[in-house]
JSON list of C-alpha atoms in Angstrom, two decimals:
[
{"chain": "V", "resi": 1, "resn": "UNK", "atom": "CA", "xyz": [0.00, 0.00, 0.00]},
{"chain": "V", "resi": 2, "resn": "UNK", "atom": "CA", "xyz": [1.48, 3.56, -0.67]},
{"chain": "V", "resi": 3, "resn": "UNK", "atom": "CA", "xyz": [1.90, 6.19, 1.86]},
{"chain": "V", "resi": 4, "resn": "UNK", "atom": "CA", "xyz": [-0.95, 8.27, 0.19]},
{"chain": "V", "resi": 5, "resn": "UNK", "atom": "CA", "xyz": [-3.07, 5.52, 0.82]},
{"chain": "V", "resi": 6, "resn": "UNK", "atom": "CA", "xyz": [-2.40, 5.02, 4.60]},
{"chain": "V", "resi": 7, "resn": "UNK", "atom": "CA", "xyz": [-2.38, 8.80, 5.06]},
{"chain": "V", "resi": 8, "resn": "UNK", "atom": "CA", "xyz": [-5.70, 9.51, 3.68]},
{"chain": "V", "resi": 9, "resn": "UNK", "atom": "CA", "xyz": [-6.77, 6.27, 5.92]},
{"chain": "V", "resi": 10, "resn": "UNK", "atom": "CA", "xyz": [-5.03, 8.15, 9.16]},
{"chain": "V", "resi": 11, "resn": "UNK", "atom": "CA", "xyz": [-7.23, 11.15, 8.57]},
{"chain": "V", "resi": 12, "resn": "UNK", "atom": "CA", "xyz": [-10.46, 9.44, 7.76]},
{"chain": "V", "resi": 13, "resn": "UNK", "atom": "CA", "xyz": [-10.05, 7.07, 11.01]},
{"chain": "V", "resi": 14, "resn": "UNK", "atom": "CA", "xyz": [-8.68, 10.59, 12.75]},
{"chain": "V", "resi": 15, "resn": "UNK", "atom": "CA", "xyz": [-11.90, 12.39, 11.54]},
{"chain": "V", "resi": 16, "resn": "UNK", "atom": "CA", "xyz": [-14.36, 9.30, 12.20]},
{"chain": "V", "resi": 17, "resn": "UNK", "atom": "CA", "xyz": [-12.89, 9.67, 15.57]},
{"chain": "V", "resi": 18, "resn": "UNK", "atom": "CA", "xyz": [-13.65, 13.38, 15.74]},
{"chain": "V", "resi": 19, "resn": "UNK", "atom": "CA", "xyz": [-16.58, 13.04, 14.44]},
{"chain": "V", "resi": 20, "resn": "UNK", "atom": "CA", "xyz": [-18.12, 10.79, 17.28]},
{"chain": "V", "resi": 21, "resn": "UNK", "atom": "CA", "xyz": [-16.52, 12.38, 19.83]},
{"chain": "V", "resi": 22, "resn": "UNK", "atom": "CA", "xyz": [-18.86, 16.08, 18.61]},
{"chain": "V", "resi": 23, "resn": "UNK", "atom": "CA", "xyz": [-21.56, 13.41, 18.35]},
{"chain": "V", "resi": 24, "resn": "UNK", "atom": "CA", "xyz": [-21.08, 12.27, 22.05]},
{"chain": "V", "resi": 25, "resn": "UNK", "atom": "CA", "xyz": [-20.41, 15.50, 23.38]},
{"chain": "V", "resi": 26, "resn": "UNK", "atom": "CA", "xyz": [-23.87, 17.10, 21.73]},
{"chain": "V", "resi": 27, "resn": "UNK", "atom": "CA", "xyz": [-26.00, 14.23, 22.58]},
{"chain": "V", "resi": 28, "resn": "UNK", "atom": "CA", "xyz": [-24.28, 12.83, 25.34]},
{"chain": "V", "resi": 29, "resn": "UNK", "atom": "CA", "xyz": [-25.02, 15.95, 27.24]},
{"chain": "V", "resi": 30, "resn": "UNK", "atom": "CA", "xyz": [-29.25, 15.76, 27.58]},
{"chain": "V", "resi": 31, "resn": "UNK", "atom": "CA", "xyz": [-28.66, 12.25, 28.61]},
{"chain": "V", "resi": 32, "resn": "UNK", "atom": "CA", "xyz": [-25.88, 13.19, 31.11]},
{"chain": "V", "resi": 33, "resn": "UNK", "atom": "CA", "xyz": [-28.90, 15.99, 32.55]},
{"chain": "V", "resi": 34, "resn": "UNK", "atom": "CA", "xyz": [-31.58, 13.48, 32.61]},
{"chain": "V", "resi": 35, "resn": "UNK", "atom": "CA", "xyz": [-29.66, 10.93, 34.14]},
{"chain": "V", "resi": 36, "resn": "UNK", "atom": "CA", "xyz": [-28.62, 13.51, 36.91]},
{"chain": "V", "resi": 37, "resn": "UNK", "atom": "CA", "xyz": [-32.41, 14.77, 37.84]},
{"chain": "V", "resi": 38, "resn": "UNK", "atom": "CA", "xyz": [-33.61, 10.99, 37.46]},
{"chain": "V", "resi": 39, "resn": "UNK", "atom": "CA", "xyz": [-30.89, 10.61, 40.43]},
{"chain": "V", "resi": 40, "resn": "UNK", "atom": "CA", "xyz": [-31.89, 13.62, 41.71]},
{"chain": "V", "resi": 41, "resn": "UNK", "atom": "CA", "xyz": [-35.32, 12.41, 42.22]},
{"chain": "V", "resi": 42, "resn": "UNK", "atom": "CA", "xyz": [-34.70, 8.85, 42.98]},
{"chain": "V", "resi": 43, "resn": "UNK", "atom": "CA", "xyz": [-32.46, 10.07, 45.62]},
{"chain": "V", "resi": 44, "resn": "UNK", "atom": "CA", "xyz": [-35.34, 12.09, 46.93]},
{"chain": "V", "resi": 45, "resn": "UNK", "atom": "CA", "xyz": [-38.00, 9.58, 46.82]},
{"chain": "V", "resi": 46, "resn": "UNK", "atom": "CA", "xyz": [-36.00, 7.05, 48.75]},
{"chain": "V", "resi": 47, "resn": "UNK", "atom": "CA", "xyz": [-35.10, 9.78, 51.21]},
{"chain": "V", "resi": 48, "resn": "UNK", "atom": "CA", "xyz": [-38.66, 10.58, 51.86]},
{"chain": "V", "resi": 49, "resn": "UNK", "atom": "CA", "xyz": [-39.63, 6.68, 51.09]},
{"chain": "V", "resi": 50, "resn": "UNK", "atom": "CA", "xyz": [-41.07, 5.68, 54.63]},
{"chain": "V", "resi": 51, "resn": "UNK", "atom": "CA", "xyz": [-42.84, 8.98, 55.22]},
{"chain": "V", "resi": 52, "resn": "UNK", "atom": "CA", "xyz": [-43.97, 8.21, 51.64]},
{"chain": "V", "resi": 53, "resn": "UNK", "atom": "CA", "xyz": [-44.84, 4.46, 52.29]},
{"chain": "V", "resi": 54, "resn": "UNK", "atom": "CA", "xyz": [-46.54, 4.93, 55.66]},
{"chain": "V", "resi": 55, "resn": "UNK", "atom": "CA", "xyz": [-49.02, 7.75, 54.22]},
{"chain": "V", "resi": 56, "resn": "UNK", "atom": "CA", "xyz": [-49.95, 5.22, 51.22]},
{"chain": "V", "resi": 57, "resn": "UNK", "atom": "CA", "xyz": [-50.25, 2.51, 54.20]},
{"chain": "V", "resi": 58, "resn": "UNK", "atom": "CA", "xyz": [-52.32, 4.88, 56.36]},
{"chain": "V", "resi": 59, "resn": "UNK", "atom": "CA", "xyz": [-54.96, 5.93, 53.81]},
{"chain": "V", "resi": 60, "resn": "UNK", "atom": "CA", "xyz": [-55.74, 2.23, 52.59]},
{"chain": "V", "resi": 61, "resn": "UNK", "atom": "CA", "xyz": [-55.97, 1.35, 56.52]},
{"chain": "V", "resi": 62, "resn": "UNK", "atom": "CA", "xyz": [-58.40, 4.41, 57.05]},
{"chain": "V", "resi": 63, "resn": "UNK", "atom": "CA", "xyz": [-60.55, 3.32, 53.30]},
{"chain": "V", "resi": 64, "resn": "UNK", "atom": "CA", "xyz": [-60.67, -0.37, 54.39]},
{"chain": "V", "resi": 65, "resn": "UNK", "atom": "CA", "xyz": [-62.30, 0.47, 58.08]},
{"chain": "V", "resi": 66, "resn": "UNK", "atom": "CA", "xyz": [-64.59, 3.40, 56.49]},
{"chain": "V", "resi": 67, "resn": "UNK", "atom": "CA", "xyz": [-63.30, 6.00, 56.71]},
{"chain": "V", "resi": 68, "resn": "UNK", "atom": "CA", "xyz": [-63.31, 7.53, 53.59]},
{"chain": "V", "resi": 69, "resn": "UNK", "atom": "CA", "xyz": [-62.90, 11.16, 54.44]},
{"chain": "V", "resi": 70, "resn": "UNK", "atom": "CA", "xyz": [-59.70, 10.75, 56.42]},
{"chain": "V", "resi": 71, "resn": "UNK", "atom": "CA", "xyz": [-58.27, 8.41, 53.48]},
{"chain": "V", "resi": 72, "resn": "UNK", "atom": "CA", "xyz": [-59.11, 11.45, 50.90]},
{"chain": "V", "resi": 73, "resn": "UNK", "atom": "CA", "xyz": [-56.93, 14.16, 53.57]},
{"chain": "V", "resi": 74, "resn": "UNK", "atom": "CA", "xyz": [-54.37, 11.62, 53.63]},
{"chain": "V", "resi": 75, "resn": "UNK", "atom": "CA", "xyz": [-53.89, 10.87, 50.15]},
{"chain": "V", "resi": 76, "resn": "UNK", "atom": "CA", "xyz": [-53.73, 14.33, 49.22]},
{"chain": "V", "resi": 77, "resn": "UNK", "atom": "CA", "xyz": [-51.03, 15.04, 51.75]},
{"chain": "V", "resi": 78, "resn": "UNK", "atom": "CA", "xyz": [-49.52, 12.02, 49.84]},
{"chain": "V", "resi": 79, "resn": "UNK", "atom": "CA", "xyz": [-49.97, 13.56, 46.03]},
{"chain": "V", "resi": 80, "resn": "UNK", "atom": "CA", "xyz": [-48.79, 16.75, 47.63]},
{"chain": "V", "resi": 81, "resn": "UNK", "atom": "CA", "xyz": [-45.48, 14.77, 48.79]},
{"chain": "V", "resi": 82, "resn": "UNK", "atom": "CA", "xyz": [-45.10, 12.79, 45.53]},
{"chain": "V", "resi": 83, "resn": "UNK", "atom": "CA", "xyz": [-45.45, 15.85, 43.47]},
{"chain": "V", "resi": 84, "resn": "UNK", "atom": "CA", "xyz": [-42.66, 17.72, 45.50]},
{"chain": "V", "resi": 85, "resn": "UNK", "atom": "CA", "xyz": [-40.58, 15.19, 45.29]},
{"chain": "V", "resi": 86, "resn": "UNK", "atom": "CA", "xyz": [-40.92, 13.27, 41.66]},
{"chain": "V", "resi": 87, "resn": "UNK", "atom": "CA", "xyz": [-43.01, 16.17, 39.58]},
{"chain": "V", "resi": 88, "resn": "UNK", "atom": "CA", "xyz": [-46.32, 15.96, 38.15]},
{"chain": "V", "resi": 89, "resn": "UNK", "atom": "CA", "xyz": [-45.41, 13.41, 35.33]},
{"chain": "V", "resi": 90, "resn": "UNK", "atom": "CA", "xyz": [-44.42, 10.70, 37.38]},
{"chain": "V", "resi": 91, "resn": "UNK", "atom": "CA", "xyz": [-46.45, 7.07, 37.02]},
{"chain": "V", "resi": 92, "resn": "UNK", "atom": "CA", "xyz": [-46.49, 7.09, 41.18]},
{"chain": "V", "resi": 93, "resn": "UNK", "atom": "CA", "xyz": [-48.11, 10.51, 41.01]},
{"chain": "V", "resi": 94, "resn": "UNK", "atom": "CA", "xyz": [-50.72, 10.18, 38.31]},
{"chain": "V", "resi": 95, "resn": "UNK", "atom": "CA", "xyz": [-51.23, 6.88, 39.78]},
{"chain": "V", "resi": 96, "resn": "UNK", "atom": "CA", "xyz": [-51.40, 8.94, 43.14]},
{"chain": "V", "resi": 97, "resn": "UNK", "atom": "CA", "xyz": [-53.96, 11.00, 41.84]},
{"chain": "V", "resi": 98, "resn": "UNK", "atom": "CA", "xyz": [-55.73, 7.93, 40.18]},
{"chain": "V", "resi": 99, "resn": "UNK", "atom": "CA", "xyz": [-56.73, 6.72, 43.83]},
{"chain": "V", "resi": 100, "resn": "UNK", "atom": "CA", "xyz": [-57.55, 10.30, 45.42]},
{"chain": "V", "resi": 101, "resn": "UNK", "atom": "CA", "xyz": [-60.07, 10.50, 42.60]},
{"chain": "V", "resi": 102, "resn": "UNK", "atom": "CA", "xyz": [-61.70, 7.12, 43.35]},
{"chain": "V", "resi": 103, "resn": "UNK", "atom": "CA", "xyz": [-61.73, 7.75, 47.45]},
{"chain": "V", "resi": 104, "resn": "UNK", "atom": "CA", "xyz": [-63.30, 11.41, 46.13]},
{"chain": "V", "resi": 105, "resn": "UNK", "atom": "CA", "xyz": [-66.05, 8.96, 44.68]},
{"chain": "V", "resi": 106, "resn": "UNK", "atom": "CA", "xyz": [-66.82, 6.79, 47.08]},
{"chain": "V", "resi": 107, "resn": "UNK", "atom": "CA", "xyz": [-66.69, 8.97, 49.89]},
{"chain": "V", "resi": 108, "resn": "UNK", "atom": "CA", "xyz": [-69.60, 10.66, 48.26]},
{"chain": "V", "resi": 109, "resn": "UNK", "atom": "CA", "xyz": [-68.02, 13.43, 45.72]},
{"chain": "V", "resi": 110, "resn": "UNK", "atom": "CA", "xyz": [-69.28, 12.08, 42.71]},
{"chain": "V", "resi": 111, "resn": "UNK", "atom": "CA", "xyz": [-68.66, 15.32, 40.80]},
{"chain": "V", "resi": 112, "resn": "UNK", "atom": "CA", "xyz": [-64.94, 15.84, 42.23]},
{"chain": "V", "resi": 113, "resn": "UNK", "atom": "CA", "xyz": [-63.96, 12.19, 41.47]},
{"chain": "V", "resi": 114, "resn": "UNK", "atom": "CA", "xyz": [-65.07, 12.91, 37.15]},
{"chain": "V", "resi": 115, "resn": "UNK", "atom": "CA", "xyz": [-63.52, 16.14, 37.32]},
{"chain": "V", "resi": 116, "resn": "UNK", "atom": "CA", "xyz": [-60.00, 14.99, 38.69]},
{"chain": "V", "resi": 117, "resn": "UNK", "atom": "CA", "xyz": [-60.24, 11.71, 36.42]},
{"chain": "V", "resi": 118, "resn": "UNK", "atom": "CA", "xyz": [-61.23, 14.05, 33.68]},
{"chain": "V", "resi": 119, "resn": "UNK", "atom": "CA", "xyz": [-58.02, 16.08, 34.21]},
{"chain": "V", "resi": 120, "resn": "UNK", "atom": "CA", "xyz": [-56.17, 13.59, 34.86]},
{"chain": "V", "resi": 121, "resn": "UNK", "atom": "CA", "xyz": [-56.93, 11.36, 31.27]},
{"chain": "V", "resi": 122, "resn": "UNK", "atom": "CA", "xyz": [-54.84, 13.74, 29.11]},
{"chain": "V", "resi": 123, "resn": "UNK", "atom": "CA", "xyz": [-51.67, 13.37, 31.85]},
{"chain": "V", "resi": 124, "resn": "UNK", "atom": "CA", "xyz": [-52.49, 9.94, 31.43]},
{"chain": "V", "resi": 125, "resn": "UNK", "atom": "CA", "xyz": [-52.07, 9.71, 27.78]},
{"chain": "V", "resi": 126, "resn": "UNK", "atom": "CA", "xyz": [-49.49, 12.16, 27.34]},
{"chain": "V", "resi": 127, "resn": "UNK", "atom": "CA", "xyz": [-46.60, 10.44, 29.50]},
{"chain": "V", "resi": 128, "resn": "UNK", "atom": "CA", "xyz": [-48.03, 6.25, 29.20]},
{"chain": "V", "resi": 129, "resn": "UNK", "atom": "CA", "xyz": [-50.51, 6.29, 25.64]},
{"chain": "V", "resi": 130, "resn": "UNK", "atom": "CA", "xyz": [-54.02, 6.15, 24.74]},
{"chain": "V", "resi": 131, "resn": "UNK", "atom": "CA", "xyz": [-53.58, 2.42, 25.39]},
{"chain": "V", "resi": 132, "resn": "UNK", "atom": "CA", "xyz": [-51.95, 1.75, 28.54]},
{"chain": "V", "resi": 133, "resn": "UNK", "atom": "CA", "xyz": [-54.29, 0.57, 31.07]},
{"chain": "V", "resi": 134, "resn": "UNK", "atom": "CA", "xyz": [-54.14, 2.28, 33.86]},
{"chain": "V", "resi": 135, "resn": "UNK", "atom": "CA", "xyz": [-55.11, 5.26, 31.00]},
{"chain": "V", "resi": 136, "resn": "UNK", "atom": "CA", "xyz": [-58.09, 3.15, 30.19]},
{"chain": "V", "resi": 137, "resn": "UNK", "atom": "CA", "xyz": [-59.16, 2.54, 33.23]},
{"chain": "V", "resi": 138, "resn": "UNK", "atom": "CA", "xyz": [-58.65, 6.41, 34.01]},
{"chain": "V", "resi": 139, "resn": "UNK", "atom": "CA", "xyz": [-60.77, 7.38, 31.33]},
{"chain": "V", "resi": 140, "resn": "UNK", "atom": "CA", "xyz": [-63.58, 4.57, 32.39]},
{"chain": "V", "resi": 141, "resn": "UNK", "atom": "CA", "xyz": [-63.48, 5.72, 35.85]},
{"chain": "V", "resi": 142, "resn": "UNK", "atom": "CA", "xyz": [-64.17, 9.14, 34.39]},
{"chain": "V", "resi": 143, "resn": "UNK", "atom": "CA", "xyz": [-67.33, 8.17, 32.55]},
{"chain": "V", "resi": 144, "resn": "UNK", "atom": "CA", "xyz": [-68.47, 5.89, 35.55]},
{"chain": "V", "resi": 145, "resn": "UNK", "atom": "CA", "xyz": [-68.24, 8.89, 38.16]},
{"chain": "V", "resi": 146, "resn": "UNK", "atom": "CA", "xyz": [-69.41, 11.27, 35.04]},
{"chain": "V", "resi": 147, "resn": "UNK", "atom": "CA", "xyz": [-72.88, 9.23, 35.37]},
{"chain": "V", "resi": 148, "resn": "UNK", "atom": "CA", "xyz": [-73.03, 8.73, 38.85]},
{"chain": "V", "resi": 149, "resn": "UNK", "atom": "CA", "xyz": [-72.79, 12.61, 39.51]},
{"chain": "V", "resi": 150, "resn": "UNK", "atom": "CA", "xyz": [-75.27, 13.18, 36.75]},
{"chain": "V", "resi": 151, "resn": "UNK", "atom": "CA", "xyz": [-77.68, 10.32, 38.14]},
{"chain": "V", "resi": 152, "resn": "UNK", "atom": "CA", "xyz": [-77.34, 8.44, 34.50]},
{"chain": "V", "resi": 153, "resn": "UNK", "atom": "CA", "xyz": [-75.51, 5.64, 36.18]},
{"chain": "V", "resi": 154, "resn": "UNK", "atom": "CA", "xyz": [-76.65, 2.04, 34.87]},
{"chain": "V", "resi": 155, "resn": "UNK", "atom": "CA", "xyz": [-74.98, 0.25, 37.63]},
{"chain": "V", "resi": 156, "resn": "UNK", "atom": "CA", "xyz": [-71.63, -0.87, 35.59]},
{"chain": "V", "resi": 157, "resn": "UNK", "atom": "CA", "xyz": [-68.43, -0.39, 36.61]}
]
């Protein structure tokens, strides 16, 4: 092989190495961000984990004896701790917000439990899809709590 050949091989190799290292350092760096506020907020949650777990614990406890009122406070002191700590567009807290709707509904709130399933659909589909099912089942709580508030409820679930 000539040495024109292996030099113009040097400098493509030396340029396809240039190259990838632009290409790492522009996308590399929104990865490097996200990766730092995922750890950010991971580090967060588990910091605030057994307040966090004994609040979840505590409003199932006060839903399965009855009562429903003190589960609703509870769980919104627990959305108000998720969203602090993991932002609005976290599957905990839309899950979070999921269950404060339903206890809205069966402790009586027919109205409040649509409207916070109705606001919380969009979320929903905008971070998990149309299709994921705790989005369908969202959107068919909705409807259910939608009819029972307007007194068109045929009984289904």
């Amino acid at each position: 092989m000539s040495k024109r050949w292996m030099l113009a091989g040097a400098v493509a190799a030396a340029g396809a190495v240039m190259c990838a290292m632009r290409v790492r350092r522009v996308l590399g760096s929104p990865f490097a961000r996200a990766e730092k506020e995922l750890d950010v907020r991971d580090r967060v949650l588990r910091e605030e984990h057994p307040d966090t777990v004994a609040l979840r614990h505590r409003a199932h406890y006060l839903s399965e004896i009855g009562d429903l009122a003190g589960a609703v406070e509870v769980s919104e002191q627990l959305l108000a701790d998720r969203l602090q700590a993991l932002g609005e567009d976290h599957p905990q807290v839309l899950t979070t917000r999921h269950n404060l709707a339903i206890l809205r509904g069966r402790a009586g709130d027919a109205a409040g439990a649509a409207e916070a399933l109705e606001r919380l659909v969009p979320d929903m589909e905008r971070v998990h899809g149309a299709d994921f099912i705790y989005t369908v089942l969202s959107r068919r709580a909705a409807v259910r709590w939608r009819e029972e508030a307007e007194g068109t409820s045929q009984g289904t679930e």
